Amino acid sequence: MSAVKTEDEITVVEREMKEFWTELKSVYGAEQISQTLALRDSCKESIKVLSERWAKKLKEGDLMIDKIQEYRNEILQQNKHISENEKHLTEIKSNLNHEEEQNKELTNSIQQLKEELMKKKEIISSKNKATKERVERLCKSKELFEERLGLEIRRIHNEQLQFIFRHIDHKDPDKPYMFTLSINEQGDYEVTSCTPPLDCISEFQLKITAC
């Protein structure tokens, strides 16, 4: 029913259009209608040309927008790379500053070690000199004791030293007088034996310990 109604309406519209066209022809005449149609066609052509131009402009505009967006994306990407490079550069500078500080500290430590080493060398040299002088004095004393008192030093059991003196008794110059010396657990000298016994051995032990 609805389809039939639609077809009737179309038929009515077509009939009314034909009647309007017939009436228009009778009013304006063929020449005016032709001019109107020509003007209409001219307007259509102009509109078509303008439409094509604007379509082309719009297309170019779209391309330009796409290109601008592409440039923007490239700029954003470049800015990102620049930011990353700046961050990396900052890290490198920080590492270089840290390394410079470490090198400075290391240089200072080396200088301090050199100074300490020089001081130790001076102390060792001074001790060596003092030891050398002491050894020389001891050697002279040993030679003197050997010559005057017939001193003889022997290493015996348990890392002990035995000191033997002669030329003490004028009546019997070969008679030995001896004492044995060791180092106790405290690192002090200790007289472990003395022949013949002497009352002053304790005092003697204190003297050699003080030396």
Coordinates of C-alpha atoms in Angstrom, one line a residue:
M1 CA 0.0 0.0 0.0
S2 CA 2.9 2.3 0.9
A3 CA 4.7 1.5 -2.4
V4 CA 1.6 2.3 -4.4
K5 CA 1.2 5.6 -2.6
T6 CA 4.8 6.5 -3.3
E7 CA 4.4 5.8 -7.0
D8 CA 1.3 8.0 -7.1
E9 CA 3.2 10.9 -5.5
I10 CA 6.0 10.5 -8.0
T11 CA 3.5 10.6 -10.9
V12 CA 1.9 13.7 -9.4
V13 CA 5.3 15.4 -9.1
E14 CA 6.2 14.5 -12.7
R15 CA 2.9 15.8 -14.0
E16 CA 3.2 19.0 -12.0
M17 CA 6.8 19.6 -13.3
K18 CA 5.6 19.1 -16.9
E19 CA 2.8 21.5 -16.4
F20 CA 5.2 24.0 -14.8
W21 CA 7.6 23.6 -17.8
T22 CA 4.8 24.1 -20.3
E23 CA 3.5 27.1 -18.5
L24 CA 7.1 28.5 -18.3
K25 CA 7.6 28.1 -22.0
S26 CA 4.3 29.9 -22.7
V27 CA 5.2 32.8 -20.5
Y28 CA 8.9 33.5 -21.3
G29 CA 9.2 32.1 -24.8
A30 CA 11.8 29.8 -26.3
E31 CA 14.5 32.4 -26.7
Q32 CA 14.5 33.5 -23.1
I33 CA 14.4 29.9 -22.0
S34 CA 17.4 29.2 -24.2
Q35 CA 19.3 32.2 -22.6
T36 CA 18.3 31.0 -19.2
L37 CA 19.5 27.5 -20.0
A38 CA 22.8 28.9 -21.4
L39 CA 23.3 31.0 -18.3
R40 CA 22.5 28.0 -16.2
D41 CA 25.0 25.9 -18.2
S42 CA 27.6 28.7 -17.9
C43 CA 27.0 28.9 -14.2
K44 CA 27.3 25.1 -13.9
E45 CA 30.6 25.2 -15.9
S46 CA 31.9 28.0 -13.7
I47 CA 30.8 26.2 -10.6
K48 CA 32.5 23.0 -11.9
V49 CA 35.7 24.8 -12.7
L50 CA 35.7 26.5 -9.3
S51 CA 34.8 23.2 -7.7
E52 CA 37.7 21.5 -9.4
R53 CA 40.1 24.4 -8.4
W54 CA 38.9 24.3 -4.8
A55 CA 39.1 20.5 -4.7
K56 CA 42.7 20.8 -6.0
K57 CA 43.4 23.5 -3.4
L58 CA 41.9 21.4 -0.7
K59 CA 43.9 18.4 -1.8
E60 CA 47.0 20.6 -1.8
G61 CA 46.0 21.9 1.6
D62 CA 45.6 18.3 2.9
L63 CA 49.0 17.4 1.5
M64 CA 50.5 20.5 3.1
I65 CA 48.9 19.6 6.4
D66 CA 50.2 16.1 6.1
K67 CA 53.7 17.5 5.3
I68 CA 53.5 19.9 8.2
Q69 CA 52.5 17.1 10.5
E70 CA 55.4 15.0 9.2
Y71 CA 57.8 17.9 9.9
R72 CA 56.3 18.3 13.4
N73 CA 56.9 14.6 14.0
E74 CA 60.4 14.9 12.7
I75 CA 61.0 17.9 15.0
L76 CA 59.6 16.0 18.0
Q77 CA 61.8 13.1 17.2
Q78 CA 64.8 15.3 16.8
N79 CA 64.0 17.1 20.1
K80 CA 63.7 13.7 21.7
H81 CA 67.2 12.7 20.4
I82 CA 68.6 16.0 21.5
S83 CA 67.1 15.6 25.0
E84 CA 68.6 12.0 25.1
N85 CA 72.0 13.3 23.9
E86 CA 71.9 16.1 26.4
K87 CA 71.1 13.6 29.2
H88 CA 73.9 11.3 28.0
L89 CA 76.3 14.3 27.8
T90 CA 75.3 15.3 31.3
E91 CA 76.1 11.8 32.5
I92 CA 79.4 11.8 30.7
K93 CA 80.3 15.2 32.3
S94 CA 79.3 13.9 35.7
N95 CA 81.5 10.8 35.1
L96 CA 84.4 12.9 34.0
N97 CA 84.0 15.1 37.0
H98 CA 83.9 12.0 39.2
E99 CA 86.9 10.6 37.5
E100 CA 88.8 13.9 37.9
E101 CA 88.0 13.9 41.6
Q102 CA 89.2 10.3 41.9
N103 CA 92.3 11.2 40.0
K104 CA 92.9 14.2 42.2
E105 CA 92.4 12.1 45.3
L106 CA 94.6 9.4 43.9
T107 CA 97.3 12.0 43.1
N108 CA 97.1 13.4 46.6
S109 CA 97.3 9.8 48.1
I110 CA 100.3 9.1 45.9
Q111 CA 101.9 12.3 47.0
Q112 CA 101.2 11.5 50.7
L113 CA 102.6 8.0 50.1
K114 CA 105.7 9.4 48.5
E115 CA 106.2 11.8 51.4
E116 CA 105.6 9.0 53.9
L117 CA 108.0 6.8 52.0
M118 CA 110.7 9.5 52.0
K119 CA 110.2 10.0 55.7
K120 CA 110.5 6.2 56.2
K121 CA 113.6 6.1 54.0
E122 CA 115.1 8.9 56.1
I123 CA 114.2 7.1 59.3
I124 CA 115.6 3.8 57.9
S125 CA 118.7 5.5 56.7
S126 CA 119.2 7.1 60.1
K127 CA 118.6 3.8 61.8
N128 CA 121.0 2.0 59.4
K129 CA 123.6 4.7 60.1
A130 CA 123.1 4.3 63.8
T131 CA 123.1 0.5 63.6
K132 CA 126.3 0.6 61.5
E133 CA 127.9 2.9 64.0
R134 CA 126.8 0.7 66.9
V135 CA 128.0 -2.4 65.0
E136 CA 131.4 -0.7 64.5
R137 CA 131.5 0.1 68.2
L138 CA 130.5 -3.4 69.1
C139 CA 133.2 -4.9 66.8
K140 CA 135.8 -2.6 68.3
S141 CA 134.6 -3.6 71.8
K142 CA 134.6 -7.3 70.8
E143 CA 138.1 -7.0 69.4
L144 CA 139.2 -5.2 72.6
F145 CA 137.5 -7.9 74.8
E146 CA 139.1 -10.7 72.7
E147 CA 142.5 -9.1 72.9
R148 CA 142.4 -8.1 76.6
L149 CA 140.0 -10.7 78.1
G150 CA 140.2 -13.5 75.7
L151 CA 136.5 -13.2 74.9
E152 CA 134.9 -16.1 73.0
I153 CA 131.2 -16.2 72.0
R154 CA 129.5 -19.5 71.3
R155 CA 125.9 -20.4 70.2
I156 CA 124.6 -23.3 72.2
H157 CA 121.3 -25.2 72.6
N158 CA 117.9 -23.4 72.8
E159 CA 119.3 -20.4 70.8
Q160 CA 121.4 -19.2 73.8
L161 CA 124.7 -17.4 73.6
Q162 CA 127.6 -18.3 75.9
F163 CA 130.2 -15.7 76.7
I164 CA 133.6 -17.0 77.8
F165 CA 136.2 -14.7 79.3
R166 CA 139.9 -15.5 80.0
H167 CA 142.9 -13.5 81.1
I168 CA 141.1 -12.5 84.2
D169 CA 143.0 -14.5 86.8
H170 CA 146.6 -13.5 86.5
K171 CA 147.7 -16.7 88.2
D172 CA 145.8 -18.8 85.7
P173 CA 145.2 -16.8 82.5
D174 CA 143.5 -19.7 80.7
K175 CA 140.9 -20.2 83.4
P176 CA 137.5 -19.6 81.9
Y177 CA 134.8 -17.3 83.3
M178 CA 131.5 -17.6 81.6
F179 CA 127.8 -16.7 81.5
T180 CA 124.9 -17.8 79.3
L181 CA 122.5 -15.2 77.8
S182 CA 119.0 -15.8 76.3
I183 CA 115.9 -13.9 75.4
N184 CA 112.8 -14.7 77.5
E185 CA 109.1 -14.6 76.4
Q186 CA 108.9 -10.9 77.2
G187 CA 111.7 -10.2 74.8
D188 CA 114.2 -9.2 77.5
Y189 CA 117.7 -10.5 78.0
E190 CA 118.1 -13.1 80.8
V191 CA 121.2 -14.6 82.3
T192 CA 120.5 -18.3 82.6
S193 CA 123.8 -19.3 84.1
C194 CA 127.1 -17.8 85.4
T195 CA 130.4 -19.6 86.3
P196 CA 131.6 -18.9 88.8
P197 CA 128.5 -17.4 90.4
L198 CA 128.4 -13.7 90.9
D199 CA 126.4 -11.7 93.5
C200 CA 126.1 -8.8 91.1
I201 CA 124.5 -10.9 88.3
S202 CA 121.0 -9.4 88.8
E203 CA 122.4 -5.9 88.4
F204 CA 124.3 -7.0 85.3
Q205 CA 121.1 -8.4 83.8
L206 CA 119.3 -5.1 84.4
K207 CA 122.1 -3.2 82.7
I208 CA 122.1 -5.4 79.6
T209 CA 118.3 -5.3 79.4
A210 CA 118.4 -1.5 79.6
C211 CA 120.8 -1.4 76.7

